[in-house]
Amino acid sequence: MYIWQNGMLVKKEEAAISPFDHGFLYGAGLFETFRVYGGHCFLLDDHLERLNAGLELLEIGKKVKRNEAEGAVRSLLGANGYTDAYIRFNVSAGIGEIGLRSEPYDSPEVLIFSKPLPRAGSLQEKRGKILSISRNTPEGDERLKSHHYLNNLLAWREIRHFPGVEGIFLTQEGNVAEGIVSNVFWAKHGILYTPSVQTGILNGITRQFVIELAEKSGIEVRQGFYSLDDLLNADEVFFTNSIQEIVACPGIGDANFEGMNGQLAGFLHGRYAEGRSSFYSKSEIRTEDDV
């Protein structure tokens, strides 16, 4: 298998980075994961917008454009023989001296990884479990999709004996936050709810896409601070991320929901599927009047 490293295809066994890379030493790096459907990089513009904003904030001297990213992914998938794939697009700060750095980084390390995926299918289910470990607060004003992943790793180990389950973080104040690898939505009386980014969650690209889908379909969406009881009293619950798309949740602990029979999850999954092979951004979603 090949990876893409700084403009070159490299066999995974031969790929290497410097031990002085500040992405390794201090977590100064960002990544995006997105899905390729039949060769199309779904929502690539939205992923790159978030990536580039984070790179600017961290003062990492790199701005990734669509044609560069798409060309690199196409080259990588061609070398590996994939048409439907998981992509991790990683930008690390690059080499620096030992010690924290105040100057911008001017020689970042760009790595792209891929894994084959089956063709996308119907709506799937996954139960939820409330984690005992709290969601930590972001290092800055908002959470970046950075190399700093220890909170998620510890949470993942908490559910390792519960296959097919998504762990759900609460904040230290007890508000619903997000899943280990997902954002959380629920519906009550036809209204869609999801935690605000002000709770410290990652503003997932699929989260943003689903909110836009819902609003342009005439569904009311409310974002805010919600208690665990708000979540457990829902009619339906679902998770979102860029690889698993929309995943219905049939239950959390003793609370049961509509799962794959949920009307909103099923409707939104159907509309989601309409854009898989062509959309670069949520801005391409049409309203009901346009459909």
Tab-separated table of C-alpha atoms in Angstrom, residues 21 33 48-50 59 157 229:
chain	number	residue	atom	x	y	z
A	21	ASP	CA	8.726	17.207	13.731
A	33	THR	CA	-10.891	12.682	7.252
A	48	LEU	CA	-10.211	22.258	3.164
A	49	GLU	CA	-11.827	25.438	4.460
A	50	ARG	CA	-11.660	24.080	8.024
A	59	GLU	CA	0.821	29.601	11.902
A	157	ARG	CA	-10.526	2.342	25.696
A	229	ASP	CA	-32.321	13.917	30.224
